[in-house]
């Protein structure tokens, strides 16, 4: 009966699919391709009402095989993609986008641009939410490619102007690229998302044409709009923009302060700390100590010699001046139960000494101040440093011994 | 670690997941996802783009055709966990019910019945003894004075039998006698009130069923690899559970050679519960191993010196089963523990437990699962805690105030409806701020500096949710390897991802995370079955069951010597077997040769055994297998099957009348009985289950009907001789009497077959699988030893003087016929005694009980105070079939 037929058909279809899957997962591309040619038959009698229909399956598997098959060529891939585009209306934009991605990764920028333009002009009835997003992405990527063309023209123009003559045609072409790019890029960065590349390009365009207020607004929106995810890069871009614009220290510090609140382990924290240490205000210097302590809490900073030297420098200053020892005390309070095992164990002393002498020097100074001269880390490093006749380690030992009472005040 | 200068573009939404759909079989293929400009930059003529997925990765190729056992199977047979058919109704009616929306139908009555039959003392002990004299189980009439105080139970038993036969019939009516009896004694007969017992049983059944659907107690895996210490030796430790109840912990030295090899005897600890999870981390050159069982968690330290014994440090006891135990990679002796009540603790060996959170509710939306997980993050004082709905990070110094959401099942991460977190894992060894989260559909990589937005997402397409994951960090600039493992399907998937593709040349900027290469399926334990030599069917079945046991853990290590780089992947099964496979690294740029495994993994071929001599490694693997198989069969045969001594009186078991058949026994039965008696007198075996002798037994002759050769032969003979017509005449006038005779014969045969079927049905309830297990001995062994009792099986030569017993292969073995319910019933042996008889016979069939097991090895220590010591192993000494909780 027809029901039975359908059932059998479905069964053999599933079996075929599982064979393909098996071959793909073992990188047997030829075997998978052979099975896929059989699976294509399932398109003819597509009774399924499943979430993922056979046409999507064929698109996905076929693409994967063509990526890896030793005998496939770009021409074949393009041909396959064109066929897949006609196979399902709902997936048209998705397939276009993936096709463009593949062209871009293979350096075929012009073909990618053509495909994007074609996809942009595609209309089919009411669009679903997903299709809407895909269309936005297509426009954005076209904007991005327009930006790259603009950038190319700009470089030509810069070269020409160095040679001392101007090219009006190139300039006009460049402006038209600017307009096309700006329209599309502006659209996508309004929607909540992660748009690092698009934002960077758009800001670059605006800066070139001198629209700094718009650029500033875009970056502020990207960083502070609560609908957007807390993307550290948004704050980094804003900070870099402010720095380029030569803004005041105060606004730079406030931008970095927010970055510190979101990501205390960001690599810009070293810049932030140096900036704060130089400040005349007590409050800022206090913040600087906080920032560097917080950064060194993270496992990724454990062996960052730069950060340790920042901390060592600031602590040395405080100890010598004997002012604000309470700052160190406060920072140390929440760390004294785990920093010794985390940073200042004997094992680490040995390893740091073997691998990075200057790191062990900075750490030993900090350890000596925080834990006194009997601390394992300090003892190991200063002992080995003195044995190796290194002058600065002898100085270090002297310094810590002289200031040992500080340790009592901090820990007490 | 620097944050990527630009991330791949993505939309960001909030709220519950919008995307519908379920498991999509191919969702992970054919997509680049997004692209990012990531080449040398704009200075060149054209920007270069890199995809989020689909970049070239490293090439890893399996060195062998199948996974190879690392350790020999431990003594004592494995008790398989219950299968669906053990706890579900099997009849047709219920199948129809199940097909509907009603879900699975648990076979409650059967389990309750099992309890009554298996534990009559616990079920009816006191009243059974009181009423012992008043119940009569014989067949004969009761005498006058006894009739006043005794009832005959035979009729009742017959009613029950009839009821059994009609099980599943929609129109069954209770026999009035039964109803009367149950009304009368329901309230007082049972030792445990029936309602209470039923409640407990039902709860247990539901629990077992949900465990069958998805058992999350294994999350994390119970296998850990402690890599060799810095010294440069190639000896690491494998930490794994073992024993029949998986309640022994072993620290085994393993030498990494072509095939990893166990060295010396392992350090061994006996624990008071089944080991669910083994977690390990190395801090300051020392390994800390955390072990989780349901109600206890323990931590061991393995010192850095080679040869130093692992030392137990501390044990904690929880009231609610613990669901997670992870070891801090930052600070020595710190762990995090979660319990099913929703409590998260930071456990420090020095300072004890610190409760970070207690919330029986799930975090982001309501989900019924009590599973909780916790792990460490880049900040040693910040812990992540997870439930099925997502992950949050808590600061241990102020857990109430300082926390943030790391991952949410929702639109933020582009999840699907119904998606749930299965296993989170801190990827600190590859990147200090990255996290892996697996769900039943996808795998996500998260960066805690950009919470909620996954920096990598990929649909893994695994058939079962990945409960185990293992990370092997690559060198800077290289890709990291992640292994995902599922439990019940034993799937193993190798993924590669890269955190930086930019290279140091352009300023060393970190770049966004991308998936490298295609995912790769690795060998599962069960996959080796097709390469093993063909076994006898029952052995094959046993082997299949053993090899297909759900996976229980996963560990792996990278090994580099000079130019050769290889990966060793260990997989643990619930049966306690540890298998290993080696993958060798191939240079990424080398043109793909015609893939070797495309030929070797074709169904039917088994390079492992057909041509083992071609490569020395193949030979080693084959030898390893042979040894493993031999040890397995020995372990299963020699395992002490009985811890109790049979204490049955031979005299009072059956009266002469009980054993006498209604019409007098046939010659075969008489003969069998004689042998039975003989065996009883000698206290020997009735049957031994050794496999065939070296020479195969003679082919059983086909029983021919008394009338001579079969019709076809006669017809052909007649046709050959030329008088075919005459034959036809005779044929058409085939006498009615003859036809009747043939019919009768056929009916008799059918009847016999039916009787046998009922026997096999009764196997599941009361007979042991002894025969199958004992038969699993080496086929090549010499058969007879002088001390053996006389053989009574059909394979052996018959004792002198008695006629040869030979039956067609389809008919039941003589003692089976003797044991079948039918034949016992027709002798008037009541059902209760029938079972006793069967048990009795099976006892003697197995030979005298083994001496008690010698005390454990010197290294064994009782570490965890034994509060509920080895419940599962001790209470199930004999049965191979799992039973619900009893």
PDB file of C-alpha atoms in Angstrom, chain B residues 177-342:
ATOM      1  CA  UNK B 177     -11.501 -17.212  44.997  1.00  0.00           C
ATOM      2  CA  UNK B 178      -8.506 -15.023  44.511  1.00  0.00           C
ATOM      3  CA  UNK B 179     -10.475 -11.910  45.272  1.00  0.00           C
ATOM      4  CA  UNK B 180     -11.764 -13.467  48.390  1.00  0.00           C
ATOM      5  CA  UNK B 181      -8.307 -14.474  49.477  1.00  0.00           C
ATOM      6  CA  UNK B 182      -6.760 -11.121  48.799  1.00  0.00           C
ATOM      7  CA  UNK B 183      -9.555  -9.285  50.623  1.00  0.00           C
ATOM      8  CA  UNK B 184      -9.071 -11.549  53.527  1.00  0.00           C
ATOM      9  CA  UNK B 185      -5.337 -11.211  53.929  1.00  0.00           C
ATOM     10  CA  UNK B 186      -4.252  -8.019  52.253  1.00  0.00           C
ATOM     11  CA  UNK B 187      -4.106  -6.127  55.503  1.00  0.00           C
ATOM     12  CA  UNK B 188      -2.200  -8.526  57.653  1.00  0.00           C
ATOM     13  CA  UNK B 189      -0.252 -10.920  55.514  1.00  0.00           C
ATOM     14  CA  UNK B 190       2.520  -8.590  54.482  1.00  0.00           C
ATOM     15  CA  UNK B 191       5.491  -7.783  56.588  1.00  0.00           C
ATOM     16  CA  UNK B 192       5.684  -4.266  55.133  1.00  0.00           C
ATOM     17  CA  UNK B 193       2.254  -2.660  54.627  1.00  0.00           C
ATOM     18  CA  UNK B 194       1.398  -3.201  51.003  1.00  0.00           C
ATOM     19  CA  UNK B 195       0.565   0.424  50.267  1.00  0.00           C
ATOM     20  CA  UNK B 196       3.846   1.642  51.624  1.00  0.00           C
ATOM     21  CA  UNK B 197       5.798  -0.994  49.779  1.00  0.00           C
ATOM     22  CA  UNK B 198       4.011  -0.193  46.555  1.00  0.00           C
ATOM     23  CA  UNK B 199       4.737   3.495  46.956  1.00  0.00           C
ATOM     24  CA  UNK B 200       8.406   2.881  47.478  1.00  0.00           C
ATOM     25  CA  UNK B 201       8.584   0.489  44.581  1.00  0.00           C
ATOM     26  CA  UNK B 202       6.796   2.848  42.275  1.00  0.00           C
ATOM     27  CA  UNK B 203       9.079   5.677  43.228  1.00  0.00           C
ATOM     28  CA  UNK B 204      12.090   3.496  42.583  1.00  0.00           C
ATOM     29  CA  UNK B 205      10.677   2.377  39.250  1.00  0.00           C
ATOM     30  CA  UNK B 206      10.083   5.931  38.165  1.00  0.00           C
ATOM     31  CA  UNK B 207      13.611   6.798  39.217  1.00  0.00           C
ATOM     32  CA  UNK B 208      15.065   3.884  37.294  1.00  0.00           C
ATOM     33  CA  UNK B 209      13.062   4.793  34.241  1.00  0.00           C
ATOM     34  CA  UNK B 210      14.158   8.385  34.259  1.00  0.00           C
ATOM     35  CA  UNK B 211      17.729   7.180  34.698  1.00  0.00           C
ATOM     36  CA  UNK B 212      17.279   5.004  31.649  1.00  0.00           C
ATOM     37  CA  UNK B 213      16.085   7.960  29.646  1.00  0.00           C
ATOM     38  CA  UNK B 214      18.939  10.155  30.795  1.00  0.00           C
ATOM     39  CA  UNK B 215      21.328   9.401  33.613  1.00  0.00           C
ATOM     40  CA  UNK B 216      23.009  12.605  34.671  1.00  0.00           C
ATOM     41  CA  UNK B 217      24.748  11.148  37.694  1.00  0.00           C
ATOM     42  CA  UNK B 218      27.640  10.212  35.424  1.00  0.00           C
ATOM     43  CA  UNK B 219      28.186  13.788  34.275  1.00  0.00           C
ATOM     44  CA  UNK B 220      31.858  14.612  34.145  1.00  0.00           C
ATOM     45  CA  UNK B 221      32.988  11.012  33.830  1.00  0.00           C
ATOM     46  CA  UNK B 222      34.764   8.683  36.191  1.00  0.00           C
ATOM     47  CA  UNK B 223      38.105   8.443  34.435  1.00  0.00           C
ATOM     48  CA  UNK B 224      41.074  10.708  34.902  1.00  0.00           C
ATOM     49  CA  UNK B 225      44.519  10.729  33.407  1.00  0.00           C
ATOM     50  CA  UNK B 226      47.340  12.170  35.468  1.00  0.00           C
ATOM     51  CA  UNK B 227      50.020  12.981  32.912  1.00  0.00           C
ATOM     52  CA  UNK B 228      53.661  12.174  33.550  1.00  0.00           C
ATOM     53  CA  UNK B 229      55.433  14.595  35.837  1.00  0.00           C
ATOM     54  CA  UNK B 230      57.936  17.113  34.584  1.00  0.00           C
ATOM     55  CA  UNK B 231      60.738  14.613  34.932  1.00  0.00           C
ATOM     56  CA  UNK B 232      60.203  13.458  31.392  1.00  0.00           C
ATOM     57  CA  UNK B 233      59.286   9.853  32.099  1.00  0.00           C
ATOM     58  CA  UNK B 234      56.478   8.374  30.108  1.00  0.00           C
ATOM     59  CA  UNK B 235      54.621   6.933  33.081  1.00  0.00           C
ATOM     60  CA  UNK B 236      51.305   8.514  33.938  1.00  0.00           C
ATOM     61  CA  UNK B 237      48.512   7.436  36.213  1.00  0.00           C
ATOM     62  CA  UNK B 238      45.099   6.313  35.185  1.00  0.00           C
ATOM     63  CA  UNK B 239      42.512   6.849  37.907  1.00  0.00           C
ATOM     64  CA  UNK B 240      39.454   4.721  37.390  1.00  0.00           C
ATOM     65  CA  UNK B 241      36.766   2.886  39.339  1.00  0.00           C
ATOM     66  CA  UNK B 242      36.362  -0.861  39.234  1.00  0.00           C
ATOM     67  CA  UNK B 243      34.851  -3.831  40.944  1.00  0.00           C
ATOM     68  CA  UNK B 244      31.406  -5.290  40.562  1.00  0.00           C
ATOM     69  CA  UNK B 245      29.717  -2.297  42.120  1.00  0.00           C
ATOM     70  CA  UNK B 246      32.279   0.185  40.763  1.00  0.00           C
ATOM     71  CA  UNK B 247      33.108   1.081  44.350  1.00  0.00           C
ATOM     72  CA  UNK B 248      36.845   0.500  44.175  1.00  0.00           C
ATOM     73  CA  UNK B 249      39.182   3.268  43.154  1.00  0.00           C
ATOM     74  CA  UNK B 250      42.394   2.398  41.360  1.00  0.00           C
ATOM     75  CA  UNK B 251      45.473   4.477  40.652  1.00  0.00           C
ATOM     76  CA  UNK B 252      47.164   2.523  37.898  1.00  0.00           C
ATOM     77  CA  UNK B 253      50.618   3.326  36.547  1.00  0.00           C
ATOM     78  CA  UNK B 254      50.486   3.311  32.769  1.00  0.00           C
ATOM     79  CA  UNK B 255      53.511   3.375  30.491  1.00  0.00           C
ATOM     80  CA  UNK B 256      52.899   5.272  27.290  1.00  0.00           C
ATOM     81  CA  UNK B 257      54.237   3.176  24.469  1.00  0.00           C
ATOM     82  CA  UNK B 258      52.750   2.361  21.105  1.00  0.00           C
ATOM     83  CA  UNK B 259      50.019   0.698  23.083  1.00  0.00           C
ATOM     84  CA  UNK B 260      49.770   2.036  26.623  1.00  0.00           C
ATOM     85  CA  UNK B 261      50.639  -0.688  29.080  1.00  0.00           C
ATOM     86  CA  UNK B 262      49.741  -1.026  32.750  1.00  0.00           C
ATOM     87  CA  UNK B 263      52.754  -1.323  35.004  1.00  0.00           C
ATOM     88  CA  UNK B 264      52.718  -2.968  38.395  1.00  0.00           C
ATOM     89  CA  UNK B 265      49.670  -3.394  40.538  1.00  0.00           C
ATOM     90  CA  UNK B 266      47.546  -0.341  41.125  1.00  0.00           C
ATOM     91  CA  UNK B 267      47.069   1.517  44.383  1.00  0.00           C
ATOM     92  CA  UNK B 268      43.621   0.502  45.432  1.00  0.00           C
ATOM     93  CA  UNK B 269      40.995   1.982  47.737  1.00  0.00           C
ATOM     94  CA  UNK B 270      37.656   0.534  48.650  1.00  0.00           C
ATOM     95  CA  UNK B 271      34.908   3.104  48.917  1.00  0.00           C
ATOM     96  CA  UNK B 272      31.441   2.888  50.384  1.00  0.00           C
ATOM     97  CA  UNK B 273      29.525   3.819  47.271  1.00  0.00           C
ATOM     98  CA  UNK B 274      29.541   3.604  43.514  1.00  0.00           C
ATOM     99  CA  UNK B 275      32.068   6.016  42.037  1.00  0.00           C
ATOM    100  CA  UNK B 276      30.197   8.455  39.812  1.00  0.00           C
ATOM    101  CA  UNK B 277      32.851  10.968  38.959  1.00  0.00           C
ATOM    102  CA  UNK B 278      36.594  11.299  39.117  1.00  0.00           C
ATOM    103  CA  UNK B 279      37.961  14.790  38.603  1.00  0.00           C
ATOM    104  CA  UNK B 280      41.585  15.797  38.636  1.00  0.00           C
ATOM    105  CA  UNK B 281      43.666  18.940  38.392  1.00  0.00           C
ATOM    106  CA  UNK B 282      47.350  19.669  38.754  1.00  0.00           C
ATOM    107  CA  UNK B 283      48.370  22.513  41.027  1.00  0.00           C
ATOM    108  CA  UNK B 284      51.993  23.338  41.741  1.00  0.00           C
ATOM    109  CA  UNK B 285      53.189  20.045  40.330  1.00  0.00           C
ATOM    110  CA  UNK B 286      50.887  17.928  42.452  1.00  0.00           C
ATOM    111  CA  UNK B 287      47.766  16.186  41.291  1.00  0.00           C
ATOM    112  CA  UNK B 288      44.574  16.505  43.253  1.00  0.00           C
ATOM    113  CA  UNK B 289      41.942  13.895  42.517  1.00  0.00           C
ATOM    114  CA  UNK B 290      38.349  14.391  43.587  1.00  0.00           C
ATOM    115  CA  UNK B 291      36.027  11.415  43.697  1.00  0.00           C
ATOM    116  CA  UNK B 292      32.266  11.693  43.874  1.00  0.00           C
ATOM    117  CA  UNK B 293      29.843   8.992  44.846  1.00  0.00           C
ATOM    118  CA  UNK B 294      26.227   9.650  45.668  1.00  0.00           C
ATOM    119  CA  UNK B 295      26.606  10.563  49.310  1.00  0.00           C
ATOM    120  CA  UNK B 296      30.336  10.929  49.751  1.00  0.00           C
ATOM    121  CA  UNK B 297      33.017  13.007  48.129  1.00  0.00           C
ATOM    122  CA  UNK B 298      36.683  12.457  48.732  1.00  0.00           C
ATOM    123  CA  UNK B 299      39.928  14.058  47.703  1.00  0.00           C
ATOM    124  CA  UNK B 300      43.301  12.403  47.155  1.00  0.00           C
ATOM    125  CA  UNK B 301      46.679  13.912  46.596  1.00  0.00           C
ATOM    126  CA  UNK B 302      49.174  12.341  44.242  1.00  0.00           C
ATOM    127  CA  UNK B 303      52.567  13.846  45.094  1.00  0.00           C
ATOM    128  CA  UNK B 304      54.887  15.058  42.394  1.00  0.00           C
ATOM    129  CA  UNK B 305      57.649  12.579  43.115  1.00  0.00           C
ATOM    130  CA  UNK B 306      57.505   9.526  40.934  1.00  0.00           C
ATOM    131  CA  UNK B 307      56.564   6.412  42.785  1.00  0.00           C
ATOM    132  CA  UNK B 308      54.902   8.219  45.657  1.00  0.00           C
ATOM    133  CA  UNK B 309      51.622   6.658  46.704  1.00  0.00           C
ATOM    134  CA  UNK B 310      48.397   8.634  46.458  1.00  0.00           C
ATOM    135  CA  UNK B 311      47.194   9.800  49.839  1.00  0.00           C
ATOM    136  CA  UNK B 312      43.570  10.355  50.821  1.00  0.00           C
ATOM    137  CA  UNK B 313      43.133  13.811  52.305  1.00  0.00           C
ATOM    138  CA  UNK B 314      39.541  14.295  53.303  1.00  0.00           C
ATOM    139  CA  UNK B 315      36.038  12.921  52.897  1.00  0.00           C
ATOM    140  CA  UNK B 316      32.747  14.712  53.193  1.00  0.00           C
ATOM    141  CA  UNK B 317      29.308  13.231  53.561  1.00  0.00           C
ATOM    142  CA  UNK B 318      26.209  14.788  52.033  1.00  0.00           C
ATOM    143  CA  UNK B 319      22.582  14.163  52.946  1.00  0.00           C
ATOM    144  CA  UNK B 320      21.402  14.744  49.402  1.00  0.00           C
ATOM    145  CA  UNK B 321      23.236  13.091  46.500  1.00  0.00           C
ATOM    146  CA  UNK B 322      26.047  15.222  45.184  1.00  0.00           C
ATOM    147  CA  UNK B 323      25.847  16.012  41.489  1.00  0.00           C
ATOM    148  CA  UNK B 324      29.177  17.671  40.868  1.00  0.00           C
ATOM    149  CA  UNK B 325      32.723  17.731  42.105  1.00  0.00           C
ATOM    150  CA  UNK B 326      35.418  19.781  40.427  1.00  0.00           C
ATOM    151  CA  UNK B 327      38.988  20.402  41.477  1.00  0.00           C
ATOM    152  CA  UNK B 328      40.473  23.871  41.435  1.00  0.00           C
ATOM    153  CA  UNK B 329      43.264  24.335  38.910  1.00  0.00           C
ATOM    154  CA  UNK B 330      44.469  27.392  40.851  1.00  0.00           C
ATOM    155  CA  UNK B 331      44.825  26.534  44.507  1.00  0.00           C
ATOM    156  CA  UNK B 332      45.932  23.242  46.055  1.00  0.00           C
ATOM    157  CA  UNK B 333      43.265  21.318  47.921  1.00  0.00           C
ATOM    158  CA  UNK B 334      40.298  23.367  46.782  1.00  0.00           C
ATOM    159  CA  UNK B 335      37.228  21.819  45.233  1.00  0.00           C
ATOM    160  CA  UNK B 336      33.683  22.784  44.501  1.00  0.00           C
ATOM    161  CA  UNK B 337      30.753  20.553  45.353  1.00  0.00           C
ATOM    162  CA  UNK B 338      27.101  20.757  44.324  1.00  0.00           C
ATOM    163  CA  UNK B 339      24.250  18.730  45.686  1.00  0.00           C
ATOM    164  CA  UNK B 340      20.884  17.979  44.175  1.00  0.00           C
ATOM    165  CA  UNK B 341      19.208  20.223  46.718  1.00  0.00           C
ATOM    166  CA  UNK B 342      20.674  23.197  44.869  1.00  0.00           C
TER     167      UNK B 342
END
